[in-house]
Short mmCIF file of C-alpha atoms in Angstrom, two decimals:
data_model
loop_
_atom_site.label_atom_id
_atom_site.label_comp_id
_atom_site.label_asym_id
_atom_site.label_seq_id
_atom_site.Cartn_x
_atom_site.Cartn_y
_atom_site.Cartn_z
CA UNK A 624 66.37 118.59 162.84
CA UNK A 625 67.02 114.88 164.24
CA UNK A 626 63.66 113.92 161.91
CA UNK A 627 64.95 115.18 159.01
CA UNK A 628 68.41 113.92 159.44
CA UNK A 629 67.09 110.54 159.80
CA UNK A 630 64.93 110.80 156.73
CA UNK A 631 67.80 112.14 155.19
CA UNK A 632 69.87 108.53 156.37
CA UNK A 633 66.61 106.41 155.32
CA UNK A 634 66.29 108.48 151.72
CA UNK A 635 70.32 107.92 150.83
CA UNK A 636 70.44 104.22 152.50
CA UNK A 637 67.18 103.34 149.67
CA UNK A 638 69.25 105.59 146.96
CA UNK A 639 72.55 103.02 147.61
CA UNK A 640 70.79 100.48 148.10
CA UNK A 641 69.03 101.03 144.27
CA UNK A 642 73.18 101.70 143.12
CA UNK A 643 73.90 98.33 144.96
CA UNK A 644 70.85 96.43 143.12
CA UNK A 645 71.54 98.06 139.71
CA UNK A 646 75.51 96.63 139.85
CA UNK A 647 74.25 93.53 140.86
CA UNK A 648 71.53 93.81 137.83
CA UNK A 649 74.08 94.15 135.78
CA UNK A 650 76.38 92.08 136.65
CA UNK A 651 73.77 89.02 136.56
CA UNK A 652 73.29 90.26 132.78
CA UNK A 653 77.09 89.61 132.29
CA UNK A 654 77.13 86.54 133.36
CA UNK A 655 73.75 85.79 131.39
CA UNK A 656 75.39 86.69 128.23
CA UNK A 657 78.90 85.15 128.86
CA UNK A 658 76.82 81.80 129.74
CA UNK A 659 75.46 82.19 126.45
CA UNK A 660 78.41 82.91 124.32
CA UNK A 661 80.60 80.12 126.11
CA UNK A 662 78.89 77.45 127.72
CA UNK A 663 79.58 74.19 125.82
CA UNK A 664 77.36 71.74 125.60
CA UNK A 665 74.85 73.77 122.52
CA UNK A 666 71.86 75.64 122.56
CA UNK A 667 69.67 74.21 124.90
CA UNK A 668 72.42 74.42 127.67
CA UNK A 669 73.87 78.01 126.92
CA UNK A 670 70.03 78.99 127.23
CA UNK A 671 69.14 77.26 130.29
CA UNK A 672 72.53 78.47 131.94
CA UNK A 673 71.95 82.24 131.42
CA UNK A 674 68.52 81.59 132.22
CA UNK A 675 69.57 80.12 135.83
CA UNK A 676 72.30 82.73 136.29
CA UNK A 677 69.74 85.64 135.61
CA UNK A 678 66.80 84.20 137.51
CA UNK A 679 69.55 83.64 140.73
CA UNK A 680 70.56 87.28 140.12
CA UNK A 681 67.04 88.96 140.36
CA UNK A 682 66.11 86.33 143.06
CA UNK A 683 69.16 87.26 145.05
CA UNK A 684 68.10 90.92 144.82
CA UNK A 685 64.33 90.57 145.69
CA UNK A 686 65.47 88.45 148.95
CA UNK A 687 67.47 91.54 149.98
CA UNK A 688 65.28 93.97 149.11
CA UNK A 689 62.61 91.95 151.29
CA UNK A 690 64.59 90.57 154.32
CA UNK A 691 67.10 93.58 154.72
CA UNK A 692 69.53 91.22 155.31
CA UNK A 693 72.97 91.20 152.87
CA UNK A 694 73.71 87.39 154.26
CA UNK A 695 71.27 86.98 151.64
CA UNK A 696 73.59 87.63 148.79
CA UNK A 697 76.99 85.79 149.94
CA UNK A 698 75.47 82.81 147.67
CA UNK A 699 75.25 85.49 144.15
CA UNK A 700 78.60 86.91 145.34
CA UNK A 701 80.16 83.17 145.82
CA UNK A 702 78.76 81.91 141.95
CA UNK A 703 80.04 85.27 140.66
CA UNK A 704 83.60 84.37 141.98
CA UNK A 705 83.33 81.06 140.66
CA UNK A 706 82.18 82.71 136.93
CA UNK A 707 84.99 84.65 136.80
CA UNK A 708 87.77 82.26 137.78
CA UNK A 709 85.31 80.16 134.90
CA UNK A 710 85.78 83.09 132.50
CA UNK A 711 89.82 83.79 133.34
CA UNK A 712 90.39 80.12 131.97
CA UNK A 713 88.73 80.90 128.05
CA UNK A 714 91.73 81.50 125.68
CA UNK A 715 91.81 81.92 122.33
CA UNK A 716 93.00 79.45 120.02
CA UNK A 717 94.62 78.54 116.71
CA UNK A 718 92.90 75.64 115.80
CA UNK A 719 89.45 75.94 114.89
CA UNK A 720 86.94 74.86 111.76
CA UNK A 721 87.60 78.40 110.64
CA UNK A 722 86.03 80.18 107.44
CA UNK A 723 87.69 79.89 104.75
CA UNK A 724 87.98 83.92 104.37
CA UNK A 725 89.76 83.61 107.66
CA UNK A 726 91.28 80.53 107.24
CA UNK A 727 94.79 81.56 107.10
CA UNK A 728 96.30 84.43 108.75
CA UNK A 729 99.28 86.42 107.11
CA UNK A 730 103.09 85.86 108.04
CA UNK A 731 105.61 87.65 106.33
CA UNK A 732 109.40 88.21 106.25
CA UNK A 733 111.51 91.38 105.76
CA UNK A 734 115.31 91.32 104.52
CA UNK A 735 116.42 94.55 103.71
CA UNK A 736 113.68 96.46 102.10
CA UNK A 737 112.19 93.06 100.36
CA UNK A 738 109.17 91.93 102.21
CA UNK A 739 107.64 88.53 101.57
CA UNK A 740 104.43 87.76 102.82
CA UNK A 741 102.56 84.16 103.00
CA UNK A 742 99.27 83.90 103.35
CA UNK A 743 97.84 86.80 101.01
CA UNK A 744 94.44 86.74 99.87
CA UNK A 745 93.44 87.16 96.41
CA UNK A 746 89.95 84.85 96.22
CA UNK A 747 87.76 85.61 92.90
CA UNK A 748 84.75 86.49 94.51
CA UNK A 749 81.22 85.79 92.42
CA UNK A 750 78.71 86.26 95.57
CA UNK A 751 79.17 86.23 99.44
CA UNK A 752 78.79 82.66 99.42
CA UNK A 753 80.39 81.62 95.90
CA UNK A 754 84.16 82.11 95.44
CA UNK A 755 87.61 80.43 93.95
CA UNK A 756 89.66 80.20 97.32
CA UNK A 757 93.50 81.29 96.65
CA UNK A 758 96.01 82.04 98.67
CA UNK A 759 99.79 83.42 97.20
CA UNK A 760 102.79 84.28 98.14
CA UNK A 761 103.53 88.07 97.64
CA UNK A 762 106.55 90.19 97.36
CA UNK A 763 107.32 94.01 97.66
CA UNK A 764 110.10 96.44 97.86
CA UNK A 765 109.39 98.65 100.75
CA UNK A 766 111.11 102.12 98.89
CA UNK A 767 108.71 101.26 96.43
CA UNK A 768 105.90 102.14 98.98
CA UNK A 769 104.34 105.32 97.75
CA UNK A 770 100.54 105.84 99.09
CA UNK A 771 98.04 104.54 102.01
CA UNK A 772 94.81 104.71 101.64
CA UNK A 773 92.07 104.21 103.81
CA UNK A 774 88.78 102.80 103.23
CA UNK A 775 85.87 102.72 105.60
CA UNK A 776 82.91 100.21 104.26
CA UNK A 777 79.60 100.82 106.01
CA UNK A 778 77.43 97.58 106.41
CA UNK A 779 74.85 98.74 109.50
CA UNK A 780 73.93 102.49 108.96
CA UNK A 781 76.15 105.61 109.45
CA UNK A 782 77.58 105.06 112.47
CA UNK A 783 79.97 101.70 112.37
CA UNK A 784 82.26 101.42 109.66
CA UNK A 785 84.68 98.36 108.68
CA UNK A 786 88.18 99.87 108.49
CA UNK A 787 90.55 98.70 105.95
CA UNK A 788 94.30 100.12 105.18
CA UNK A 789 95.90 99.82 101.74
CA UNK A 790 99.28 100.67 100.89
CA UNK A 791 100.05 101.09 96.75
CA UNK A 792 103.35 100.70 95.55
CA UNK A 793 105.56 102.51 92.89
CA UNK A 794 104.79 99.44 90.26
CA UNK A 795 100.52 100.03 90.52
CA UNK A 796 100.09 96.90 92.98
CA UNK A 797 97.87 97.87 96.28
CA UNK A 798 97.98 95.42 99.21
CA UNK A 799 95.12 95.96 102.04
CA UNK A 800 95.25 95.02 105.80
CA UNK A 801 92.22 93.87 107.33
CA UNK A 802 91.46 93.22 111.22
CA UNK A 803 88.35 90.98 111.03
CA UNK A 804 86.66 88.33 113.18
CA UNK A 805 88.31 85.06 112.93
CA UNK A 806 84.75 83.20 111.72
CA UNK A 807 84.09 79.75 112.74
CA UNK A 808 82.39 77.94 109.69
CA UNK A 809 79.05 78.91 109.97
CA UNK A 810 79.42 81.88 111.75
CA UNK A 811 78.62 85.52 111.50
CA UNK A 812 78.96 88.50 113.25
CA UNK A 813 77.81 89.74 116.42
CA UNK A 814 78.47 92.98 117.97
CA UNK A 815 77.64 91.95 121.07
CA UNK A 816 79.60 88.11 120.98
CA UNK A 817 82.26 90.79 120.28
CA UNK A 818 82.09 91.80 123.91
CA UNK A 819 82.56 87.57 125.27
CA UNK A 820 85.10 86.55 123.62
CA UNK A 821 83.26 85.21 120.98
CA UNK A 822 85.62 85.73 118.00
CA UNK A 823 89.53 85.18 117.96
CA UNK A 824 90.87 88.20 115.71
CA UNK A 825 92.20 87.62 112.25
CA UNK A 826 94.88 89.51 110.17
CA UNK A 827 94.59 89.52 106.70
CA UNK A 828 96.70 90.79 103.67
CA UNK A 829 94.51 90.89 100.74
CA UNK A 830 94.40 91.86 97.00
CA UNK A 831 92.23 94.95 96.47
CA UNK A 832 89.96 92.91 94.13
CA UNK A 833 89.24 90.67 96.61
CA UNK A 834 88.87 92.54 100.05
CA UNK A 835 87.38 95.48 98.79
CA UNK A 836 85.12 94.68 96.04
CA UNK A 837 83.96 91.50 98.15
CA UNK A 838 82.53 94.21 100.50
CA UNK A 839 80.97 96.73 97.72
CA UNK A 840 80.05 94.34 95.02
CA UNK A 841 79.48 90.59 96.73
CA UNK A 842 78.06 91.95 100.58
CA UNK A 843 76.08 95.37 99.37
CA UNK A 844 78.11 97.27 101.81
CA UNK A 845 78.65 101.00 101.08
CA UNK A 846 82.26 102.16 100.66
CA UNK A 847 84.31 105.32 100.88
CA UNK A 848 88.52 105.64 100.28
CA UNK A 849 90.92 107.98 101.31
CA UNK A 850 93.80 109.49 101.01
CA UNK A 851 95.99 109.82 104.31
CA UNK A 852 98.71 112.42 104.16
CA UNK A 853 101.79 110.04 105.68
CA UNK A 854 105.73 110.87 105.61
CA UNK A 855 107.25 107.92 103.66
CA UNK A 856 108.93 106.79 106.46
CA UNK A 857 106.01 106.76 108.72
CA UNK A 858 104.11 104.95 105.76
CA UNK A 859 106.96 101.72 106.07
CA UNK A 860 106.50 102.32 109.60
CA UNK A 861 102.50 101.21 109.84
CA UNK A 862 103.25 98.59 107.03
CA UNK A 863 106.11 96.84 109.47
CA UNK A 864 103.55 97.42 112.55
CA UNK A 865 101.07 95.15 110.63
CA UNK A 866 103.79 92.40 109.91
CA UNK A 867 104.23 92.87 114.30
CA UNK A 868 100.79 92.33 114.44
CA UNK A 869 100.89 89.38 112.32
CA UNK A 870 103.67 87.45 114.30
CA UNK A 871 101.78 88.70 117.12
CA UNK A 872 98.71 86.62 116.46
CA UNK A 873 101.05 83.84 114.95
CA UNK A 874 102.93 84.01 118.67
CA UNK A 875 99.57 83.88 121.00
CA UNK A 876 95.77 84.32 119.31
CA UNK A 877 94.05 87.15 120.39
CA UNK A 878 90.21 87.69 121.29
CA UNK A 879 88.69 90.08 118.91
CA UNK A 880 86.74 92.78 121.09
CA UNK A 881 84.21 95.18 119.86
CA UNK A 882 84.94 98.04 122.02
CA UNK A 883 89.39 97.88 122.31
CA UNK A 884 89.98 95.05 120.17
CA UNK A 885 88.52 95.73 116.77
CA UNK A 886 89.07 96.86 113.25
CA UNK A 887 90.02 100.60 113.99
CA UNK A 888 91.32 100.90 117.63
CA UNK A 889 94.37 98.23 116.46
CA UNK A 890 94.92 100.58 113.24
CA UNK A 891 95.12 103.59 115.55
CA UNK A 892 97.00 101.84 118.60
CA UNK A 893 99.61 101.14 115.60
CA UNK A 894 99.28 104.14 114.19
CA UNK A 895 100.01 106.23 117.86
CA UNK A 896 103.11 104.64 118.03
CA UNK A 897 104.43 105.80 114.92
CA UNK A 898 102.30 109.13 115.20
CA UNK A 899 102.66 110.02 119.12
CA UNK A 900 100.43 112.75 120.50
CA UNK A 901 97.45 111.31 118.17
CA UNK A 902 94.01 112.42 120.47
CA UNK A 903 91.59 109.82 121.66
CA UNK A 904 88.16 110.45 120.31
CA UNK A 905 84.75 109.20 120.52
CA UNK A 906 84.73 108.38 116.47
CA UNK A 907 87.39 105.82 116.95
CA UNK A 908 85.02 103.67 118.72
CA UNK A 909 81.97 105.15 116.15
CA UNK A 910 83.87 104.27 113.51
CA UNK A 911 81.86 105.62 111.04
CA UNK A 912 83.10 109.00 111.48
CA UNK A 913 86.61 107.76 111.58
CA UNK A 914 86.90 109.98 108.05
CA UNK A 915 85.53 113.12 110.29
CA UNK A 916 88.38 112.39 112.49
CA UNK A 917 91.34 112.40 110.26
CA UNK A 918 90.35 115.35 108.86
CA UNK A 919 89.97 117.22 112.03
CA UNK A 920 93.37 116.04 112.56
CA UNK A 921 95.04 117.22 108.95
CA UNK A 922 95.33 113.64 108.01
CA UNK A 923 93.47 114.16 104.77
CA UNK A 924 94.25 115.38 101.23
CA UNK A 925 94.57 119.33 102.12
CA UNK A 926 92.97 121.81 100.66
CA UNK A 927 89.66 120.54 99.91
CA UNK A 928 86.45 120.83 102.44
CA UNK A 929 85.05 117.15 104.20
CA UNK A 930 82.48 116.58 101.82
CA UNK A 931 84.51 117.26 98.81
CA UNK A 932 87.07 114.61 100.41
CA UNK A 933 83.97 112.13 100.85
CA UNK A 934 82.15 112.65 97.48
CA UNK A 935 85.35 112.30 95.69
CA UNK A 936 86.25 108.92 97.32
CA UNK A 937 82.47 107.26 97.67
CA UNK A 938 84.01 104.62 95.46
CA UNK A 939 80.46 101.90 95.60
CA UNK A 940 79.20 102.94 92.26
CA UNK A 941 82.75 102.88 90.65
CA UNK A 942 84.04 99.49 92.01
CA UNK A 943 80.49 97.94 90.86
CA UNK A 944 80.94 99.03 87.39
CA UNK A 945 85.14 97.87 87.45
CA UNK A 946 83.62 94.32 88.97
CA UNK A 947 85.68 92.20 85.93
CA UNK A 948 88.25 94.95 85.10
CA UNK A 949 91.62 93.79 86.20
CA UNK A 950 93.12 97.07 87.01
CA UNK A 951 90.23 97.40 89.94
CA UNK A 952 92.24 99.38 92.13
CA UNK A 953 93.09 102.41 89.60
CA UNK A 954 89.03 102.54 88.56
CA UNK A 955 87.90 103.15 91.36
CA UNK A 956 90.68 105.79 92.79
CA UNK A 957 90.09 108.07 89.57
CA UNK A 958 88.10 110.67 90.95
CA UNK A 959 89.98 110.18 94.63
CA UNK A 960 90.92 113.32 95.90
CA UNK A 961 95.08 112.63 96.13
CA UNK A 962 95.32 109.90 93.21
CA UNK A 963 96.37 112.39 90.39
CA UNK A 964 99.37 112.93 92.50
CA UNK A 965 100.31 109.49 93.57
CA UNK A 966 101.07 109.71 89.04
CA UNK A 967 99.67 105.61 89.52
CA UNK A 968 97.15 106.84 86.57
CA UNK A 969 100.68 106.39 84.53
CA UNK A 970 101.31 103.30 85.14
CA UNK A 971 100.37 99.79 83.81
CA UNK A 972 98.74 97.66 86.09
CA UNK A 973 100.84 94.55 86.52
CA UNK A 974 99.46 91.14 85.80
CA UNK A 975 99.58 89.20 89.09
#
């Protein structure tokens, strides 16, 4: 009995001692990576300081694992305090060389039910990397509000989604909100930069025939639109949470994260507040299934099964053949589950 109670000791001491080398593992990949996403100084010294900080990790480990002796580590456990005090003083900021998709964030006003917004985006889009940059001034009537629309635009495989919100008003005009990375010049996307505070996050109020066919028609990216089932009031309710949003970011930048910071846990954060009682769910953070999600949760068009809702609004083909057509946003809602009874098919498109 006393051998096997010490063997028991010895076998559970190696087990936490395995738990207490995989934390510190992982933990010296942290650092790695936020070496590499925030030390200044370029390439070659973002690579040689993760390269340091991993190689004193593992080193740090084999010494314990060899000598028994935790003293070992107080030198790892003294640069990992230092990191983080590091890593508490990166802030986001305003002023950067930004992109000039993200060069300008919106801001907007409300008096009444008029809301002006500054800042709306409305470029003419001839590739990813070819474009007529303009920026207006916007107005809208908030009874006019009459539909929102979601669209979810797939650019890496089934599972991640971009999501996008448009509201359409009584007189045929849509407006989209967009929570995107707030792109240095020169910059692209990284899921996992997304994790170091790599981006700042960006707000932006765009014209459907830029922000959506940018992403089907310019970028390749696959797109589908629906129609959320919203009480009106609950609809002017998300469209003032994105103007809060926007004189949130104007107020104090925010760091773009790709797990709680990004395109779809904002929307639904907003959304919760207006909607309480709203489950969490694992398809918020896999966003491409976001669609599966709000009809789980009756937030579709009713009466029609999932993958008549999704066939009906895979809108790709249809916004790549209504590329020049100026009245974008009613082509490629025609055969949208819920347009028919928005009666928008009735109206003239405005000329903006």
């Amino acid at each position: 009995m006393t051998f096997l109670s010490h063997r028991a000791r010895s076998v559970l001491g190696t087990f936490g001692k395995m738990a207490v080398s995989l934390i510190l593992l992982l933990t010296a990949l942290w650092g790695a990576l936020a070496l590499w996403y925030q030390l200044s100084g370029g390439t070659a010294a973002q690579g040689i300081g993760a390269l340091l900080w991993a190689a004193l990790g593992v080193a740090s480990i084999a010494l314990w694992w060899m000598r028994g002796d935790m003293r070992v580590l107080l030198p790892y456990a003294a640069g990992f305090i230092l990191l983080l005090v590091w890593w508490s003083f990166i802030t986001p900021k305003q002023e950067r060389v930004w992109a000039d998709d993200v060069a300008r964030n919106v801001t907007g006003t409300v008096k009444g039910n008029l809301v002006t917004l500054d800042n709306v985006r409305n470029f003419d889009w001839r590739s990813d990397d070819d474009y007529t940059v303009k920026w207006e001034q916007r107005s809208y009537d908030l009874d006019e509000l009459r539909t929102v629309d979601t669209a979810l635009s797939y650019w890496t495989g089934p599972y991640i989604a971009h999501t996008l919100i448009s509201f359409g008003f009584a007189d045929g005009r849509f407006l989209t909100f967009s929570i995107e990375i707030r792109k240095e010049k020169g910059e692209s996307f990284s899921a996992i930069g997304g994790f170091f505070k790599h981006f700042e996050m960006s707000l932006i109020a765009a014209d459907e025939r830029d922000i959506l066919r940018v992403r089907t028609n310019a970028r390749g990216e696959d797109m589908h639109l629906y129609r959320v089932m919203m009480p009106k009031a609950a609809m002017r309710s998300l469209f003032l949470a994105y103007l809060d949003e926007a004189q949130a970011l104007k107020n104090q930048p925010r760091f773009y994260n790709t797990l709680t910071a990004n395109c779809t846990t904002i929307v639904f954060e907003m959304v919760r507040r207006i909607v309480p009682g709203l489950p969490l769910d694992y398809r918020l953070m896999a966003s491409g299934y976001l669609d599966r999600y709000l009809f789980d949760v009756k937030g579709l068009v009713p009466g029609l099964s999932f993958q008549q809702l999704r066939d009906g609004g895979h809108v790709t083909a249809r916004a790549r053949a209504a590329n020049d057509d100026p009245d974008f946003s009613h082509a490629i809602r025609r055969a949208m589950p819920g347009y028919d009874e928005a009666g928008f098919s009735k109206l003239q498109m405005p000329r903006q």
